[in-house]
Coordinates of C-alpha atoms in Angstrom, one line a residue:
Chain A
M155 CA 8.0 -54.2 9.1
E156 CA 8.8 -51.3 11.5
Q157 CA 6.0 -50.7 13.9
P158 CA 4.7 -47.3 15.2
N159 CA 5.0 -46.6 18.9
M160 CA 4.1 -44.1 21.5
S161 CA 7.5 -43.4 23.0
Y162 CA 7.9 -39.9 21.8
I163 CA 4.4 -38.9 22.7
N164 CA 4.6 -40.5 26.1
S165 CA 7.9 -38.8 26.7
L166 CA 6.4 -35.4 25.8
A167 CA 3.2 -35.9 27.7
G168 CA 4.7 -37.4 30.9
D169 CA 1.8 -37.4 33.4
D170 CA -0.2 -34.9 31.4
M171 CA -3.1 -37.1 30.1
V172 CA -5.0 -34.2 28.7
F173 CA -2.1 -33.3 26.4
R174 CA -1.6 -37.0 25.5
Q175 CA -5.2 -37.3 24.5
R176 CA -5.1 -33.9 22.6
L177 CA -2.2 -35.2 20.6
I178 CA -3.9 -38.5 19.9
D179 CA -7.1 -36.8 18.8
T180 CA -5.2 -34.4 16.6
I181 CA -3.3 -37.3 14.9
K182 CA -6.6 -39.2 14.4
A183 CA -8.2 -36.1 12.9
E184 CA -5.4 -35.0 10.6
F185 CA -3.9 -38.3 9.4
P186 CA -6.7 -39.6 7.1
D187 CA -7.0 -36.2 5.4
E188 CA -3.2 -36.1 4.8
I189 CA -3.3 -39.5 3.3
T190 CA -6.2 -38.6 1.1
H191 CA -4.4 -35.5 -0.1
Y192 CA -1.2 -37.5 -0.8
E193 CA -3.2 -40.0 -2.9
H194 CA -5.0 -37.3 -4.8
T195 CA -1.8 -35.5 -5.7
L196 CA -0.3 -38.8 -6.9
Q197 CA -3.4 -39.6 -9.0
S198 CA -3.1 -36.2 -10.6
K199 CA 0.6 -36.9 -11.3
D200 CA 1.4 -33.6 -9.5
F201 CA 4.7 -34.9 -8.2
T202 CA 5.7 -31.6 -6.7
A203 CA 2.5 -31.5 -4.6
A204 CA 3.0 -35.2 -3.8
A205 CA 6.5 -34.4 -2.5
A206 CA 5.0 -31.7 -0.3
A207 CA 2.4 -34.1 1.0
V208 CA 5.1 -36.6 1.8
H209 CA 7.0 -33.9 3.5
K210 CA 4.1 -33.1 5.8
L211 CA 3.5 -36.8 6.6
K212 CA 7.1 -37.2 7.7
H213 CA 6.4 -35.4 10.9
K214 CA 3.8 -37.9 11.9
I215 CA 6.1 -40.8 10.9
S216 CA 8.7 -39.4 13.2
V217 CA 6.3 -38.7 16.1
L218 CA 5.2 -42.3 15.9
G219 CA 8.8 -43.4 16.4
M220 CA 9.4 -44.9 12.9
E221 CA 13.0 -43.9 12.1
D222 CA 13.6 -46.3 9.2
S223 CA 10.3 -45.3 7.7
Y224 CA 11.3 -41.6 8.1
R225 CA 14.4 -42.2 6.1
L226 CA 12.4 -44.0 3.5
A227 CA 10.0 -41.0 3.3
E228 CA 12.9 -38.6 2.8
Q229 CA 14.2 -40.7 -0.1
Y230 CA 10.7 -41.0 -1.5
E231 CA 10.2 -37.2 -1.2
N232 CA 13.4 -36.6 -3.2
N233 CA 12.3 -39.2 -5.8
L234 CA 9.0 -37.3 -6.3
K235 CA 10.9 -34.0 -6.6
A236 CA 12.9 -35.7 -9.3
G237 CA 9.7 -36.8 -11.0
T238 CA 9.7 -40.5 -10.2
V239 CA 7.4 -42.6 -7.9
S240 CA 10.0 -45.1 -7.0
L241 CA 9.5 -46.3 -3.4
S242 CA 5.8 -45.4 -3.5
E243 CA 4.7 -48.9 -2.6
K244 CA 7.0 -49.2 0.5
F245 CA 5.9 -45.7 1.6
E246 CA 2.2 -46.6 1.2
N247 CA 2.7 -49.8 3.2
T248 CA 4.1 -47.6 5.9
L249 CA 1.0 -45.4 5.8
G250 CA -1.2 -48.5 6.1
V251 CA 0.6 -49.7 9.2
M252 CA 0.4 -46.2 10.7
Q253 CA -3.3 -46.0 9.9
D254 CA -4.0 -49.3 11.6
F255 CA -2.0 -48.1 14.7
V256 CA -3.8 -44.8 14.8
N257 CA -7.2 -46.4 14.5
S258 CA -6.3 -48.6 17.5
L259 CA -5.5 -45.6 19.8
Chain B
M60 CA 8.3 -13.5 26.3
N61 CA 5.0 -13.4 24.5
C62 CA 5.0 -15.8 21.6
I63 CA 2.8 -17.2 18.8
I64 CA 2.9 -20.5 16.9
I65 CA 2.3 -20.6 13.2
D66 CA 2.1 -24.1 11.6
D67 CA -0.5 -25.6 9.3
E68 CA -0.2 -29.0 11.1
G69 CA -2.3 -29.2 14.3
M70 CA 0.0 -31.8 15.8
A71 CA 3.0 -29.6 15.4
R72 CA 1.2 -26.7 17.1
A73 CA 0.1 -28.9 20.0
I74 CA 3.7 -30.1 20.5
I75 CA 5.2 -26.7 20.5
A76 CA 2.5 -25.3 22.8
Q77 CA 3.1 -28.2 25.2
M78 CA 6.9 -27.6 25.2
A79 CA 6.3 -23.8 25.7
E80 CA 4.1 -24.5 28.7
K81 CA 7.1 -26.0 30.4
H82 CA 8.9 -22.7 30.1
P83 CA 7.4 -20.2 32.6
E84 CA 9.1 -17.3 30.7
L85 CA 7.0 -18.1 27.6
N86 CA 3.4 -16.9 27.2
V87 CA 1.7 -18.4 24.2
M88 CA -0.7 -15.7 23.0
G89 CA -2.1 -17.7 20.0
E90 CA -1.8 -20.6 17.6
F91 CA -2.4 -20.1 13.9
S92 CA -2.7 -22.6 11.1
N93 CA -2.0 -20.1 8.3
A94 CA 0.0 -16.9 7.7
M95 CA -3.1 -14.8 7.0
E96 CA -4.6 -15.4 10.5
A97 CA -1.3 -14.7 12.1
M98 CA -0.9 -11.5 10.2
K99 CA -4.3 -10.2 11.3
F100 CA -3.2 -11.0 14.9
L101 CA 0.1 -9.3 14.5
N102 CA -1.5 -6.2 13.0
T103 CA -3.1 -5.5 16.4
N104 CA -0.7 -7.3 18.7
G105 CA 2.6 -7.1 16.9
E106 CA 4.3 -4.8 19.4
D107 CA 3.5 -7.2 22.2
T108 CA 4.8 -10.2 20.4
D109 CA 8.4 -11.1 21.2
L110 CA 8.8 -14.5 19.5
I111 CA 7.3 -16.5 16.7
F112 CA 7.6 -20.3 16.2
L113 CA 7.2 -20.5 12.5
D114 CA 6.9 -23.4 10.1
I115 CA 8.6 -23.0 6.7
H116 CA 6.3 -25.1 4.5
M117 CA 2.8 -23.7 4.6
P118 CA 0.2 -23.9 1.7
G119 CA 0.7 -21.0 -0.7
F120 CA 3.0 -19.0 1.6
T121 CA 6.4 -20.0 3.0
G122 CA 7.7 -19.0 6.4
F123 CA 10.3 -16.8 4.6
D124 CA 7.5 -15.0 2.6
F125 CA 5.7 -14.4 5.9
I126 CA 8.8 -12.8 7.6
Q127 CA 9.1 -10.4 4.6
T128 CA 5.6 -9.1 5.2
I129 CA 6.3 -8.0 8.7
K130 CA 7.7 -4.5 9.0
H131 CA 9.6 -5.1 12.3
P132 CA 9.6 -8.9 12.8
P133 CA 10.2 -10.1 16.4
A134 CA 12.6 -13.0 17.0
V135 CA 11.7 -16.1 14.9
I136 CA 12.4 -19.7 15.6
L137 CA 11.9 -21.7 12.5
V138 CA 10.4 -25.2 13.0
T139 CA 10.5 -27.5 10.1
S140 CA 11.0 -31.1 8.8
D141 CA 13.4 -29.8 6.2
K142 CA 17.1 -29.5 7.1
N143 CA 17.9 -27.7 3.8
F144 CA 16.9 -24.2 4.6
A145 CA 19.4 -23.4 7.3
I146 CA 21.6 -21.4 4.9
E147 CA 18.7 -19.3 3.7
A148 CA 17.7 -18.8 7.3
F149 CA 21.0 -17.1 8.0
E150 CA 20.0 -14.3 5.6
Y151 CA 17.3 -13.2 8.1
E152 CA 18.5 -11.3 11.1
C153 CA 15.3 -12.0 13.1
I154 CA 15.7 -15.8 12.8
V155 CA 17.4 -16.9 16.1
D156 CA 17.2 -20.6 15.7
Y157 CA 16.2 -23.5 13.4
L158 CA 14.5 -26.5 14.9
V159 CA 14.2 -29.7 12.9
K160 CA 11.1 -31.9 13.6
P161 CA 10.6 -34.0 15.6
I162 CA 11.7 -31.5 18.2
T163 CA 13.2 -32.6 21.5
E164 CA 12.6 -30.7 24.7
E165 CA 16.3 -30.2 25.2
R166 CA 16.7 -28.6 21.7
F167 CA 13.6 -26.5 22.3
G168 CA 15.0 -25.3 25.5
K169 CA 18.2 -24.2 23.8
A170 CA 16.2 -22.3 21.2
V171 CA 14.3 -20.5 23.8
T172 CA 17.5 -19.5 25.5
K173 CA 18.8 -18.1 22.2
A174 CA 15.6 -16.1 21.8
K175 CA 16.0 -14.7 25.3
V176 CA 19.5 -13.6 24.6
A177 CA 18.5 -12.1 21.3
K178 CA 15.7 -10.1 23.0
S179 CA 17.9 -8.8 25.8
S180 CA 20.6 -7.6 23.3
A181 CA 18.2 -6.2 20.7
P182 CA 18.6 -2.4 20.3
A183 CA 15.6 -0.2 21.0
K184 CA 13.7 0.8 17.9
S185 CA 14.7 4.3 17.0
A186 CA 13.0 6.9 14.9
A187 CA 16.1 6.8 12.6
S188 CA 15.9 3.1 12.0
E189 CA 12.1 3.4 11.4
E190 CA 12.8 6.1 8.9
H191 CA 15.4 4.0 7.2
H192 CA 13.0 1.1 6.9
N193 CA 10.4 3.5 5.5
D194 CA 12.8 4.7 2.9
T195 CA 14.0 1.3 1.7
A196 CA 10.9 -0.9 1.7
N197 CA 9.7 -1.5 -1.9
E198 CA 6.5 -3.5 -1.3
F199 CA 4.0 -4.6 1.3
Y200 CA 1.1 -7.0 1.4
V201 CA -2.6 -6.4 1.9
N202 CA -5.3 -8.8 2.8
I203 CA -8.2 -8.8 0.3
D204 CA -10.8 -11.6 0.2
R205 CA -8.6 -13.9 2.3
R206 CA -5.7 -13.5 -0.1
L207 CA -2.4 -11.7 0.4
I208 CA -1.8 -9.4 -2.4
K209 CA 1.7 -7.8 -2.9
I210 CA 1.6 -4.1 -3.7
D211 CA 4.7 -2.5 -5.3
I212 CA 5.1 0.8 -3.4
P213 CA 6.5 3.0 -6.2
S214 CA 3.5 2.0 -8.4
I215 CA 1.0 3.6 -6.0
N216 CA -0.4 6.9 -7.2
L217 CA -2.5 7.7 -4.2
V218 CA -4.5 6.3 -1.2
E219 CA -8.0 7.5 -0.4
A220 CA -9.8 6.9 2.9
K221 CA -13.4 5.7 2.4
G222 CA -15.1 5.0 5.8
D223 CA -13.7 1.8 7.3
Y224 CA -11.7 1.1 4.1
I225 CA -8.9 2.7 2.1
Q226 CA -8.6 2.6 -1.7
I227 CA -5.1 2.1 -3.0
K228 CA -4.8 3.3 -6.6
T229 CA -1.8 2.1 -8.5
E230 CA -0.8 2.7 -12.1
S231 CA -2.7 -0.4 -13.2
K232 CA -5.2 -1.3 -10.5
N233 CA -7.3 -0.2 -7.6
Y234 CA -7.4 -2.1 -4.3
T235 CA -10.0 -1.7 -1.6
V236 CA -8.6 -2.7 1.8
H237 CA -10.1 -2.8 5.3
S238 CA -7.7 -0.5 7.0
T239 CA -7.0 3.1 7.9
L240 CA -5.0 5.9 6.3
K241 CA -2.9 6.1 9.4
K242 CA -1.9 2.4 9.2
I243 CA -0.9 2.6 5.6
E244 CA 0.9 5.8 6.1
E245 CA 3.3 3.9 8.4
K246 CA 4.2 1.5 5.5
L247 CA 4.8 4.2 2.9
P248 CA 8.2 6.0 2.7
D249 CA 7.8 9.6 3.7
T250 CA 10.3 10.7 1.1
M251 CA 7.9 9.6 -1.6
F252 CA 4.4 10.0 0.0
L253 CA 2.6 12.9 1.6
K254 CA -0.7 13.3 3.3
V255 CA -2.2 16.3 1.5
H256 CA -5.7 16.0 2.9
R257 CA -7.4 14.2 5.8
T258 CA -8.6 11.6 3.3
Y259 CA -5.7 11.5 0.8
I260 CA -2.1 10.4 0.7
I261 CA -0.3 11.0 -2.6
N262 CA 2.8 9.8 -4.3
T263 CA 4.6 13.1 -4.9
K264 CA 6.6 11.5 -7.7
K265 CA 3.4 11.0 -9.7
I266 CA 2.2 14.6 -9.6
I267 CA 1.4 15.8 -13.2
D268 CA 0.0 19.2 -12.4
I269 CA -0.7 21.5 -9.4
E270 CA -3.4 24.1 -9.0
D271 CA -3.9 26.3 -6.0
N272 CA -5.8 23.7 -3.9
S273 CA -5.4 20.5 -5.8
V274 CA -3.0 18.2 -7.6
L275 CA -3.5 16.1 -10.7
I276 CA -2.3 12.5 -10.3
G277 CA -3.1 10.2 -13.2
K278 CA -6.7 11.2 -13.9
D279 CA -7.5 12.0 -10.4
V280 CA -7.8 15.6 -9.1
I281 CA -6.9 15.4 -5.4
P282 CA -7.7 18.3 -3.0
V283 CA -4.8 19.7 -1.0
S284 CA -5.7 21.2 2.4
R285 CA -4.4 24.6 3.3
A286 CA -2.5 23.1 6.3
N287 CA -0.7 20.5 4.1
R288 CA 0.2 22.8 1.2
P289 CA 3.4 24.3 2.6
E290 CA 4.8 20.8 3.1
L291 CA 3.8 19.8 -0.4
M292 CA 5.6 22.8 -1.9
K293 CA 8.7 22.0 0.1
R294 CA 8.7 18.5 -1.3
L295 CA 8.5 19.6 -4.9
N296 CA 11.8 20.2 -6.8
M297 CA 10.9 23.7 -7.8
L298 CA 13.0 26.0 -9.9

């Protein structure tokens, strides 16, 4: 499975350790809430809201360097807009891998 | 260029702020997680704001909705994960570029250059263009209890000043807004509205009856000051 990495963040931050830490702290603070929100929308079968939640999560997927997972998320977002949860399992596996990585930062 | 950042995602705001810091010509005046807070800021600092970095997808209010609430929007750079709004973005003159997340520094730099060019070639705001905008705007938004409420301009009967608030009376509803008569006067077309008293602006199209020192609009009798009476009479289509 594709693994998250810090390439984009390190490239942005350069030597600025304060910014690097700010970004890490922000991801750690926002990511769990975004996952919870996504899960809640799916449980409520509000696929429009779930698509919007996936849309928001895409940015963090891309910032953590997961290009294949980003494309998967795009497809999944479109599936949700069409009213189907096809690809939900793969997407949620991605979220799990990301959560483990973020917890380790 | 003074700029602000509007995005409900904290990580996005942090990234844009970091990129902006590397451009000495940019001064980030504020970061906002929602349209409402940004609007409050622009109400007092709008004239000093040259550029907005704006997310399209925000809870309850899109970036395009936000642009429509601003009377004279500064340059806007849209920042979004969605590639599909580029065509709609072309409909807005103020949008100078469209950045797709994740943003690269190179692409950010190009967007800033476009904003600089747009700023240097923008015509000065003229009284004529202000008047034109006044005549053609059909609605505006007010902030009531942390919600943005759209008010249809032709439906307004009158506006009354009440201390630190104004009361906007429409055909169907009354709105109490923390603002001044002067501020709302700027949003109302002067072909339709007239200040007839220090505490009243009326919609001249809604006048039912006129007495010597007052007009009847709906069920409200509104005083007309002596100083404003000549202008009122001029406005009326009298035989």
